[in-house]
Amino acid sequence: MNSWDAGLAGLLVGTMGVSLLSNALVLLCLLHSADIRRQAPALFTLNLTCGNLLCTVVNMPLTLAGVVAQRQPAGDRLCRLAAFLDTFLAANSMLSMAALSIDRWVAVVFPLSYRAKMRLRDAALMVAYTWLHALTFPATALALSWLGFHQLYASCTLCSRRPDERLRFAVFTGAFHALSFLLSFVVLCFTYLKVLKVARFHCKRIDVITMQTLVLLVDIHPSVRERCLEEQKRRRQRATKKISTFIGTFLVCFAPYVITRLVELFSSAPIGSHWGVLSKCLTYSKAASDPFVYSLLRHQYRKSCKDILNRIFNRRTIRSAGLAGDSHSQNILPVSE
């Protein structure tokens, strides 16, 4: 194993560790906080988190074994199962992010009717459609024997070893990426750009009120005026940064792998094995970044994490205090006798 393979293996191990811990923490927050569970986006987050955990414990270790061994890491049946999961979880992850963006669009653009338009039942129907949509392609690939170990990506995924099926497989793969990656990307761009438009409109209204207030307050200290102007600038940038993060992480993690798959099928240009594995690692990195992008940096999840830590430390404090009290009473008893 050369230095490139060792670096890719290290990247996979790091991604597995971060993904396992962060997604498990999101699940703990969902179990702990009833307020989070009552909201419709909790179903999308739960669906995304469970898929990330399944990918972390099944697909990532098999890819790591493929990188280290430079061959198929398991038997044909297990590899086909892993390839089925890989295809399903990739589509499910993309569509779940699209569902979360639709939820944000409804919440921001239609705030007064949000509760009526996005109930838990509506969210459950969207998750059910996500599963049905995501299951269609791996089920078709399984029926056509297009699941197995792909040496270029060192992983069990979509592949076809028969040259006479190359055109059909290329059309199928193109349709899969068009109806998962491209569709989700279009939905993300449409919804988040609408959200950004509304956010900028509200920022302009707040800026007008702020400037009118500063003009009226003639005796205001210059430092207070500067802080108001800085907060005004940060407010304009906040929404842009968040939306850039949502769309940017989606593109950075999924686009290299999708483009590589399409170039592999529709072009005769040679593709390096290290780039193939790296593009696959980037798709896995989405499982590690999703908890931070969509959950753990939000106020409700941070509060839930603090509550969980406080409970753990309070129990330890009570236990240590109880043990100290027992040892103290045992030391006093012989004296009293």
mmCIF file of C-alpha atoms in Angstrom:
data_model
loop_
_atom_site.group_PDB
_atom_site.id
_atom_site.type_symbol
_atom_site.label_atom_id
_atom_site.label_comp_id
_atom_site.label_asym_id
_atom_site.label_seq_id
_atom_site.Cartn_x
_atom_site.Cartn_y
_atom_site.Cartn_z
ATOM 1 C CA MET A 1 0.000 0.000 0.000
ATOM 2 C CA ASN A 2 1.582 3.293 -1.136
ATOM 3 C CA SER A 3 1.307 6.710 0.490
ATOM 4 C CA TRP A 4 -1.782 7.653 -1.579
ATOM 5 C CA ASP A 5 -3.654 4.555 -0.440
ATOM 6 C CA ALA A 6 -2.564 5.148 3.152
ATOM 7 C CA GLY A 7 -3.807 8.745 2.967
ATOM 8 C CA LEU A 8 -7.163 7.667 1.519
ATOM 9 C CA ALA A 9 -7.490 4.974 4.194
ATOM 10 C CA GLY A 10 -6.755 7.572 6.888
ATOM 11 C CA LEU A 11 -9.336 9.911 5.369
ATOM 12 C CA LEU A 12 -11.935 7.136 5.456
ATOM 13 C CA VAL A 13 -11.156 6.279 9.084
ATOM 14 C CA GLY A 14 -11.449 9.940 10.103
ATOM 15 C CA THR A 15 -14.717 10.335 8.181
ATOM 16 C CA MET A 16 -16.124 7.202 9.834
ATOM 17 C CA GLY A 17 -15.224 8.448 13.322
ATOM 18 C CA VAL A 18 -16.681 11.925 12.866
ATOM 19 C CA SER A 19 -19.805 10.600 11.123
ATOM 20 C CA LEU A 20 -20.502 7.987 13.796
ATOM 21 C CA LEU A 21 -20.122 10.384 16.727
ATOM 22 C CA SER A 22 -21.937 13.365 15.198
ATOM 23 C CA ASN A 23 -24.905 11.392 13.849
ATOM 24 C CA ALA A 24 -25.240 9.480 17.128
ATOM 25 C CA LEU A 25 -25.311 12.833 18.940
ATOM 26 C CA VAL A 26 -28.106 14.046 16.642
ATOM 27 C CA LEU A 27 -30.121 10.907 17.467
ATOM 28 C CA LEU A 28 -29.582 11.521 21.197
ATOM 29 C CA CYS A 29 -30.843 15.086 20.794
ATOM 30 C CA LEU A 30 -33.934 13.851 18.957
ATOM 31 C CA LEU A 31 -34.634 11.286 21.682
ATOM 32 C CA HIS A 32 -34.049 13.807 24.476
ATOM 33 C CA SER A 33 -35.967 16.834 23.189
ATOM 34 C CA ALA A 34 -39.728 16.556 22.758
ATOM 35 C CA ASP A 35 -39.789 20.084 21.296
ATOM 36 C CA ILE A 36 -37.577 19.006 18.386
ATOM 37 C CA ARG A 37 -39.588 15.828 17.777
ATOM 38 C CA ARG A 38 -42.858 17.772 17.521
ATOM 39 C CA GLN A 39 -41.587 19.710 14.507
ATOM 40 C CA ALA A 40 -41.979 18.417 10.945
ATOM 41 C CA PRO A 41 -38.274 18.839 10.003
ATOM 42 C CA ALA A 42 -37.397 16.296 12.726
ATOM 43 C CA LEU A 43 -38.659 13.505 10.422
ATOM 44 C CA PHE A 44 -36.380 14.661 7.594
ATOM 45 C CA THR A 45 -33.454 14.951 10.004
ATOM 46 C CA LEU A 46 -34.173 11.496 11.461
ATOM 47 C CA ASN A 47 -34.337 9.965 7.978
ATOM 48 C CA LEU A 48 -31.074 11.647 6.965
ATOM 49 C CA THR A 49 -29.313 10.706 10.214
ATOM 50 C CA CYS A 50 -30.320 7.036 10.134
ATOM 51 C CA GLY A 51 -29.167 6.794 6.527
ATOM 52 C CA ASN A 52 -25.822 8.382 7.426
ATOM 53 C CA LEU A 53 -25.319 5.937 10.304
ATOM 54 C CA LEU A 54 -26.161 2.954 8.103
ATOM 55 C CA CYS A 55 -23.691 4.160 5.474
ATOM 56 C CA THR A 56 -21.050 4.638 8.186
ATOM 57 C CA VAL A 57 -21.314 1.138 9.643
ATOM 58 C CA VAL A 58 -21.820 -0.804 6.370
ATOM 59 C CA ASN A 59 -20.468 0.950 3.267
ATOM 60 C CA MET A 60 -17.525 2.898 4.653
ATOM 61 C CA PRO A 61 -15.821 -0.132 6.309
ATOM 62 C CA LEU A 62 -16.188 -2.189 3.125
ATOM 63 C CA THR A 63 -14.664 0.617 1.046
ATOM 64 C CA LEU A 64 -11.840 0.918 3.571
ATOM 65 C CA ALA A 65 -11.209 -2.814 3.263
ATOM 66 C CA GLY A 66 -11.274 -2.472 -0.545
ATOM 67 C CA VAL A 67 -8.698 0.339 -0.442
ATOM 68 C CA VAL A 68 -6.396 -1.628 1.873
ATOM 69 C CA ALA A 69 -6.750 -5.024 0.136
ATOM 70 C CA GLN A 70 -7.022 -3.623 -3.433
ATOM 71 C CA ARG A 71 -9.719 -6.197 -4.206
ATOM 72 C CA GLN A 72 -13.326 -7.084 -3.411
ATOM 73 C CA PRO A 73 -13.549 -7.007 0.389
ATOM 74 C CA ALA A 74 -16.440 -9.470 0.834
ATOM 75 C CA GLY A 75 -18.445 -12.200 -0.861
ATOM 76 C CA ASP A 76 -20.701 -11.533 -3.825
ATOM 77 C CA ARG A 77 -23.936 -11.551 -1.802
ATOM 78 C CA LEU A 78 -22.660 -9.149 0.840
ATOM 79 C CA CYS A 79 -21.178 -6.917 -1.849
ATOM 80 C CA ARG A 80 -24.489 -6.798 -3.743
ATOM 81 C CA LEU A 81 -26.289 -5.918 -0.500
ATOM 82 C CA ALA A 82 -23.760 -3.150 0.189
ATOM 83 C CA ALA A 83 -24.122 -1.870 -3.394
ATOM 84 C CA PHE A 84 -27.920 -1.850 -2.998
ATOM 85 C CA LEU A 85 -27.568 0.170 0.224
ATOM 86 C CA ASP A 86 -24.987 2.490 -1.338
ATOM 87 C CA THR A 87 -27.307 3.390 -4.219
ATOM 88 C CA PHE A 88 -30.382 3.715 -2.010
ATOM 89 C CA LEU A 89 -28.667 5.768 0.713
ATOM 90 C CA ALA A 90 -27.068 8.156 -1.782
ATOM 91 C CA ALA A 91 -30.431 8.955 -3.398
ATOM 92 C CA ASN A 92 -32.174 9.091 -0.010
ATOM 93 C CA SER A 93 -29.591 11.537 1.334
ATOM 94 C CA MET A 94 -29.931 13.896 -1.633
ATOM 95 C CA LEU A 95 -33.735 13.818 -1.583
ATOM 96 C CA SER A 96 -33.790 14.344 2.200
ATOM 97 C CA MET A 97 -31.743 17.513 1.758
ATOM 98 C CA ALA A 98 -34.201 18.637 -0.913
ATOM 99 C CA ALA A 99 -37.069 17.965 1.528
ATOM 100 C CA LEU A 100 -35.353 20.043 4.226
ATOM 101 C CA SER A 101 -34.938 22.906 1.761
ATOM 102 C CA ILE A 102 -38.648 22.730 0.861
ATOM 103 C CA ASP A 103 -39.487 22.904 4.568
ATOM 104 C CA ARG A 104 -37.331 26.035 4.990
ATOM 105 C CA TRP A 105 -38.900 27.602 1.885
ATOM 106 C CA VAL A 106 -42.435 27.071 3.203
ATOM 107 C CA ALA A 107 -41.434 28.367 6.674
ATOM 108 C CA VAL A 108 -39.845 31.579 5.340
ATOM 109 C CA VAL A 109 -42.003 32.398 2.314
ATOM 110 C CA PHE A 110 -45.343 31.331 3.869
ATOM 111 C CA PRO A 111 -44.812 31.840 7.626
ATOM 112 C CA LEU A 112 -48.487 32.346 8.507
ATOM 113 C CA SER A 113 -49.640 29.123 6.848
ATOM 114 C CA TYR A 114 -46.552 27.025 7.661
ATOM 115 C CA ARG A 115 -48.221 24.902 10.359
ATOM 116 C CA ALA A 116 -51.125 24.093 8.052
ATOM 117 C CA LYS A 117 -48.915 23.285 5.051
ATOM 118 C CA MET A 118 -46.133 21.358 6.834
ATOM 119 C CA ARG A 119 -47.673 19.034 9.410
ATOM 120 C CA LEU A 120 -46.103 15.813 10.672
ATOM 121 C CA ARG A 121 -48.409 13.862 8.361
ATOM 122 C CA ASP A 122 -47.190 15.886 5.369
ATOM 123 C CA ALA A 123 -43.577 15.340 6.398
ATOM 124 C CA ALA A 124 -44.210 11.579 6.745
ATOM 125 C CA LEU A 125 -45.665 11.491 3.211
ATOM 126 C CA MET A 126 -42.589 13.290 1.873
ATOM 127 C CA VAL A 127 -40.292 10.799 3.613
ATOM 128 C CA ALA A 128 -42.339 7.906 2.194
ATOM 129 C CA TYR A 129 -41.962 9.344 -1.317
ATOM 130 C CA THR A 130 -38.233 9.795 -0.713
ATOM 131 C CA TRP A 131 -37.888 6.111 0.182
ATOM 132 C CA LEU A 132 -39.995 4.971 -2.786
ATOM 133 C CA HIS A 133 -38.022 7.172 -5.189
ATOM 134 C CA ALA A 134 -34.676 6.076 -3.745
ATOM 135 C CA LEU A 135 -35.598 2.353 -3.768
ATOM 136 C CA THR A 136 -36.602 2.326 -7.447
ATOM 137 C CA PHE A 137 -33.078 2.498 -8.869
ATOM 138 C CA PRO A 138 -31.248 -0.072 -6.688
ATOM 139 C CA ALA A 139 -34.178 -2.487 -7.104
ATOM 140 C CA THR A 140 -33.931 -2.129 -10.890
ATOM 141 C CA ALA A 141 -30.142 -2.540 -10.771
ATOM 142 C CA LEU A 142 -30.517 -5.669 -8.621
ATOM 143 C CA ALA A 143 -32.951 -7.193 -11.097
ATOM 144 C CA LEU A 144 -30.544 -6.478 -13.975
ATOM 145 C CA SER A 145 -27.448 -7.688 -12.027
ATOM 146 C CA TRP A 146 -25.833 -4.242 -12.111
ATOM 147 C CA LEU A 147 -24.616 -4.298 -8.513
ATOM 148 C CA GLY A 148 -21.144 -5.386 -7.441
ATOM 149 C CA PHE A 149 -17.575 -4.354 -6.679
ATOM 150 C CA HIS A 150 -16.162 -1.498 -8.761
ATOM 151 C CA GLN A 151 -12.347 -1.441 -8.722
ATOM 152 C CA LEU A 152 -12.080 2.235 -9.709
ATOM 153 C CA TYR A 153 -13.916 3.322 -6.533
ATOM 154 C CA ALA A 154 -12.775 0.370 -4.377
ATOM 155 C CA SER A 155 -16.380 -0.007 -3.260
ATOM 156 C CA CYS A 156 -19.521 -2.044 -3.814
ATOM 157 C CA THR A 157 -21.785 0.100 -5.973
ATOM 158 C CA LEU A 158 -23.429 0.272 -9.398
ATOM 159 C CA CYS A 159 -21.345 -1.563 -12.007
ATOM 160 C CA SER A 160 -21.687 -3.632 -15.155
ATOM 161 C CA ARG A 161 -19.033 -6.084 -16.342
ATOM 162 C CA ARG A 162 -20.661 -7.043 -19.652
ATOM 163 C CA PRO A 163 -19.544 -4.913 -22.646
ATOM 164 C CA ASP A 164 -22.788 -5.566 -24.551
ATOM 165 C CA GLU A 165 -24.755 -3.829 -21.749
ATOM 166 C CA ARG A 166 -22.561 -0.727 -21.650
ATOM 167 C CA LEU A 167 -25.049 1.553 -23.438
ATOM 168 C CA ARG A 168 -28.040 0.423 -21.374
ATOM 169 C CA PHE A 169 -26.066 0.742 -18.157
ATOM 170 C CA ALA A 170 -24.849 4.209 -19.150
ATOM 171 C CA VAL A 171 -28.425 5.370 -19.820
ATOM 172 C CA PHE A 172 -29.572 3.882 -16.495
ATOM 173 C CA THR A 173 -26.740 5.551 -14.562
ATOM 174 C CA GLY A 174 -27.406 8.876 -16.281
ATOM 175 C CA ALA A 175 -31.106 8.653 -15.387
ATOM 176 C CA PHE A 176 -30.243 7.771 -11.796
ATOM 177 C CA HIS A 177 -27.994 10.802 -11.336
ATOM 178 C CA ALA A 178 -30.429 13.085 -13.165
ATOM 179 C CA LEU A 179 -33.344 12.068 -10.935
ATOM 180 C CA SER A 180 -31.337 12.129 -7.697
ATOM 181 C CA PHE A 181 -28.397 14.552 -7.873
ATOM 182 C CA LEU A 182 -29.661 16.974 -10.540
ATOM 183 C CA LEU A 183 -33.260 17.007 -9.294
ATOM 184 C CA SER A 184 -32.163 17.659 -5.698
ATOM 185 C CA PHE A 185 -29.739 20.369 -6.824
ATOM 186 C CA VAL A 186 -32.469 22.177 -8.779
ATOM 187 C CA VAL A 187 -34.813 21.999 -5.771
ATOM 188 C CA LEU A 188 -32.069 23.279 -3.448
ATOM 189 C CA CYS A 189 -31.275 26.220 -5.728
ATOM 190 C CA PHE A 190 -34.933 27.163 -6.257
ATOM 191 C CA THR A 191 -35.982 26.986 -2.599
ATOM 192 C CA TYR A 192 -32.893 28.547 -1.024
ATOM 193 C CA LEU A 193 -32.728 31.391 -3.543
ATOM 194 C CA LYS A 194 -36.362 32.181 -2.710
ATOM 195 C CA VAL A 195 -35.439 32.101 0.982
ATOM 196 C CA LEU A 196 -32.472 34.400 0.322
ATOM 197 C CA LYS A 197 -34.705 36.840 -1.565
ATOM 198 C CA VAL A 198 -37.109 37.065 1.384
ATOM 199 C CA ALA A 199 -34.245 37.377 3.884
ATOM 200 C CA ARG A 200 -32.697 40.250 1.921
ATOM 201 C CA PHE A 201 -36.062 41.993 1.722
ATOM 202 C CA HIS A 202 -36.441 41.823 5.506
ATOM 203 C CA CYS A 203 -32.849 42.982 5.966
ATOM 204 C CA LYS A 204 -33.543 46.053 3.837
ATOM 205 C CA ARG A 205 -36.584 46.897 5.941
ATOM 206 C CA ILE A 206 -34.580 46.546 9.147
ATOM 207 C CA ASP A 207 -31.744 48.614 7.645
ATOM 208 C CA VAL A 208 -34.151 51.449 6.809
ATOM 209 C CA ILE A 209 -35.514 51.475 10.363
ATOM 210 C CA THR A 210 -31.977 51.339 11.780
ATOM 211 C CA MET A 211 -30.771 54.255 9.667
ATOM 212 C CA GLN A 212 -33.849 56.343 10.550
ATOM 213 C CA THR A 213 -33.225 55.663 14.236
ATOM 214 C CA LEU A 214 -29.546 56.639 13.962
ATOM 215 C CA VAL A 215 -30.493 59.887 12.212
ATOM 216 C CA LEU A 216 -32.995 60.759 14.953
ATOM 217 C CA LEU A 217 -30.580 59.940 17.787
ATOM 218 C CA VAL A 218 -28.224 62.860 17.302
ATOM 219 C CA ASP A 219 -26.455 62.486 20.647
ATOM 220 C CA ILE A 220 -25.682 58.793 20.204
ATOM 221 C CA HIS A 221 -22.074 57.808 20.907
ATOM 222 C CA PRO A 222 -19.981 57.059 17.755
ATOM 223 C CA SER A 223 -19.034 53.593 19.042
ATOM 224 C CA VAL A 224 -22.716 52.643 19.377
ATOM 225 C CA ARG A 225 -23.347 53.917 15.840
ATOM 226 C CA GLU A 226 -20.451 51.809 14.526
ATOM 227 C CA ARG A 227 -21.725 48.699 16.301
ATOM 228 C CA CYS A 228 -25.168 49.192 14.762
ATOM 229 C CA LEU A 229 -23.666 49.524 11.285
ATOM 230 C CA GLU A 230 -21.487 46.417 11.812
ATOM 231 C CA GLU A 231 -24.499 44.392 12.976
ATOM 232 C CA GLN A 232 -26.371 45.643 9.909
ATOM 233 C CA LYS A 233 -23.571 44.348 7.672
ATOM 234 C CA ARG A 234 -23.416 40.980 9.493
ATOM 235 C CA ARG A 235 -27.190 40.592 9.178
ATOM 236 C CA ARG A 236 -26.967 40.962 5.393
ATOM 237 C CA GLN A 237 -24.188 38.365 5.180
ATOM 238 C CA ARG A 238 -25.672 35.775 7.571
ATOM 239 C CA ALA A 239 -28.369 34.410 5.264
ATOM 240 C CA THR A 240 -25.995 34.343 2.291
ATOM 241 C CA LYS A 241 -23.406 32.350 4.266
ATOM 242 C CA LYS A 242 -25.948 29.789 5.462
ATOM 243 C CA ILE A 243 -27.442 29.206 2.024
ATOM 244 C CA SER A 244 -23.968 29.052 0.448
ATOM 245 C CA THR A 245 -23.085 26.386 3.019
ATOM 246 C CA PHE A 246 -26.168 24.285 2.221
ATOM 247 C CA ILE A 247 -25.670 24.364 -1.548
ATOM 248 C CA GLY A 248 -21.856 24.389 -1.408
ATOM 249 C CA THR A 249 -21.514 21.250 0.741
ATOM 250 C CA PHE A 250 -23.984 19.440 -1.514
ATOM 251 C CA LEU A 251 -21.950 20.272 -4.618
ATOM 252 C CA VAL A 252 -18.506 19.666 -3.103
ATOM 253 C CA CYS A 253 -19.482 16.266 -1.719
ATOM 254 C CA PHE A 254 -21.581 14.831 -4.555
ATOM 255 C CA ALA A 255 -20.596 16.587 -7.787
ATOM 256 C CA PRO A 256 -17.057 15.082 -8.170
ATOM 257 C CA TYR A 257 -18.375 11.518 -7.865
ATOM 258 C CA VAL A 258 -21.332 12.102 -10.217
ATOM 259 C CA ILE A 259 -19.135 13.776 -12.836
ATOM 260 C CA THR A 260 -16.563 10.975 -12.557
ATOM 261 C CA ARG A 261 -19.245 8.326 -13.083
ATOM 262 C CA LEU A 262 -20.578 10.104 -16.170
ATOM 263 C CA VAL A 263 -17.096 10.677 -17.641
ATOM 264 C CA GLU A 264 -16.277 7.012 -17.034
ATOM 265 C CA LEU A 265 -19.364 5.880 -18.957
ATOM 266 C CA PHE A 266 -19.651 8.440 -21.751
ATOM 267 C CA SER A 267 -15.985 9.204 -22.429
ATOM 268 C CA SER A 268 -12.862 7.219 -23.205
ATOM 269 C CA ALA A 269 -10.662 9.478 -21.061
ATOM 270 C CA PRO A 270 -8.661 7.473 -18.485
ATOM 271 C CA ILE A 271 -9.511 8.040 -14.810
ATOM 272 C CA GLY A 272 -6.971 7.459 -12.054
ATOM 273 C CA SER A 273 -7.943 4.967 -9.364
ATOM 274 C CA HIS A 274 -6.875 7.364 -6.618
ATOM 275 C CA TRP A 275 -9.217 10.054 -7.952
ATOM 276 C CA GLY A 276 -12.046 7.510 -8.133
ATOM 277 C CA VAL A 277 -11.594 6.545 -4.477
ATOM 278 C CA LEU A 278 -11.196 10.199 -3.444
ATOM 279 C CA SER A 279 -14.469 11.137 -5.164
ATOM 280 C CA LYS A 280 -16.155 8.293 -3.289
ATOM 281 C CA CYS A 281 -14.651 9.523 -0.016
ATOM 282 C CA LEU A 282 -16.121 12.964 -0.710
ATOM 283 C CA THR A 283 -19.615 11.452 -0.943
ATOM 284 C CA TYR A 284 -19.005 9.751 2.406
ATOM 285 C CA SER A 285 -17.870 13.051 3.922
ATOM 286 C CA LYS A 286 -21.438 14.334 3.475
ATOM 287 C CA ALA A 287 -22.497 11.889 6.194
ATOM 288 C CA ALA A 288 -19.970 13.528 8.525
ATOM 289 C CA SER A 289 -20.887 17.131 7.646
ATOM 290 C CA ASP A 290 -24.700 16.806 7.611
ATOM 291 C CA PRO A 291 -25.103 16.764 11.421
ATOM 292 C CA PHE A 292 -23.272 20.091 11.695
ATOM 293 C CA VAL A 293 -24.849 21.744 8.648
ATOM 294 C CA TYR A 294 -28.452 20.781 9.410
ATOM 295 C CA SER A 295 -28.648 20.054 13.140
ATOM 296 C CA LEU A 296 -25.947 20.508 15.746
ATOM 297 C CA LEU A 297 -25.239 24.195 15.039
ATOM 298 C CA ARG A 298 -28.893 25.143 15.530
ATOM 299 C CA HIS A 299 -30.013 26.600 18.853
ATOM 300 C CA GLN A 300 -32.447 23.800 19.775
ATOM 301 C CA TYR A 301 -29.852 21.072 19.230
ATOM 302 C CA ARG A 302 -27.154 23.000 21.123
ATOM 303 C CA LYS A 303 -29.571 23.417 24.037
ATOM 304 C CA SER A 304 -30.416 19.707 23.936
ATOM 305 C CA CYS A 305 -26.698 18.806 23.954
ATOM 306 C CA LYS A 306 -26.142 21.033 26.986
ATOM 307 C CA ASP A 307 -29.062 19.406 28.807
ATOM 308 C CA ILE A 308 -27.671 15.926 28.072
ATOM 309 C CA LEU A 309 -24.196 16.915 29.332
ATOM 310 C CA ASN A 310 -25.672 18.529 32.447
ATOM 311 C CA ARG A 311 -27.603 15.354 33.246
ATOM 312 C CA ILE A 312 -24.490 13.209 32.833
ATOM 313 C CA PHE A 313 -22.328 15.470 35.004
ATOM 314 C CA ASN A 314 -25.060 15.895 37.640
ATOM 315 C CA ARG A 315 -25.409 12.138 37.988
ATOM 316 C CA ARG A 316 -21.662 11.767 38.342
ATOM 317 C CA THR A 317 -21.605 14.534 40.933
ATOM 318 C CA ILE A 318 -24.434 12.886 42.916
ATOM 319 C CA ARG A 319 -22.694 9.510 42.738
ATOM 320 C CA SER A 320 -19.365 10.928 43.883
ATOM 321 C CA ALA A 321 -21.097 12.839 46.679
ATOM 322 C CA GLY A 322 -22.907 9.674 47.779
ATOM 323 C CA LEU A 323 -19.676 7.664 47.783
ATOM 324 C CA ALA A 324 -17.937 10.394 49.747
ATOM 325 C CA GLY A 325 -20.794 10.430 52.285
ATOM 326 C CA ASP A 326 -20.628 6.644 52.705
ATOM 327 C CA SER A 327 -16.874 6.659 53.257
ATOM 328 C CA HIS A 328 -17.220 9.542 55.727
ATOM 329 C CA SER A 329 -19.885 7.677 57.767
ATOM 330 C CA GLN A 330 -17.738 4.533 57.787
ATOM 331 C CA ASN A 331 -14.821 6.554 59.177
ATOM 332 C CA ILE A 332 -17.012 8.059 61.954
ATOM 333 C CA LEU A 333 -18.593 4.799 63.176
ATOM 334 C CA PRO A 334 -15.500 3.315 64.878
ATOM 335 C CA VAL A 335 -14.948 6.606 66.742
ATOM 336 C CA SER A 336 -18.503 6.676 68.104
ATOM 337 C CA GLU A 337 -18.116 3.119 69.406
#
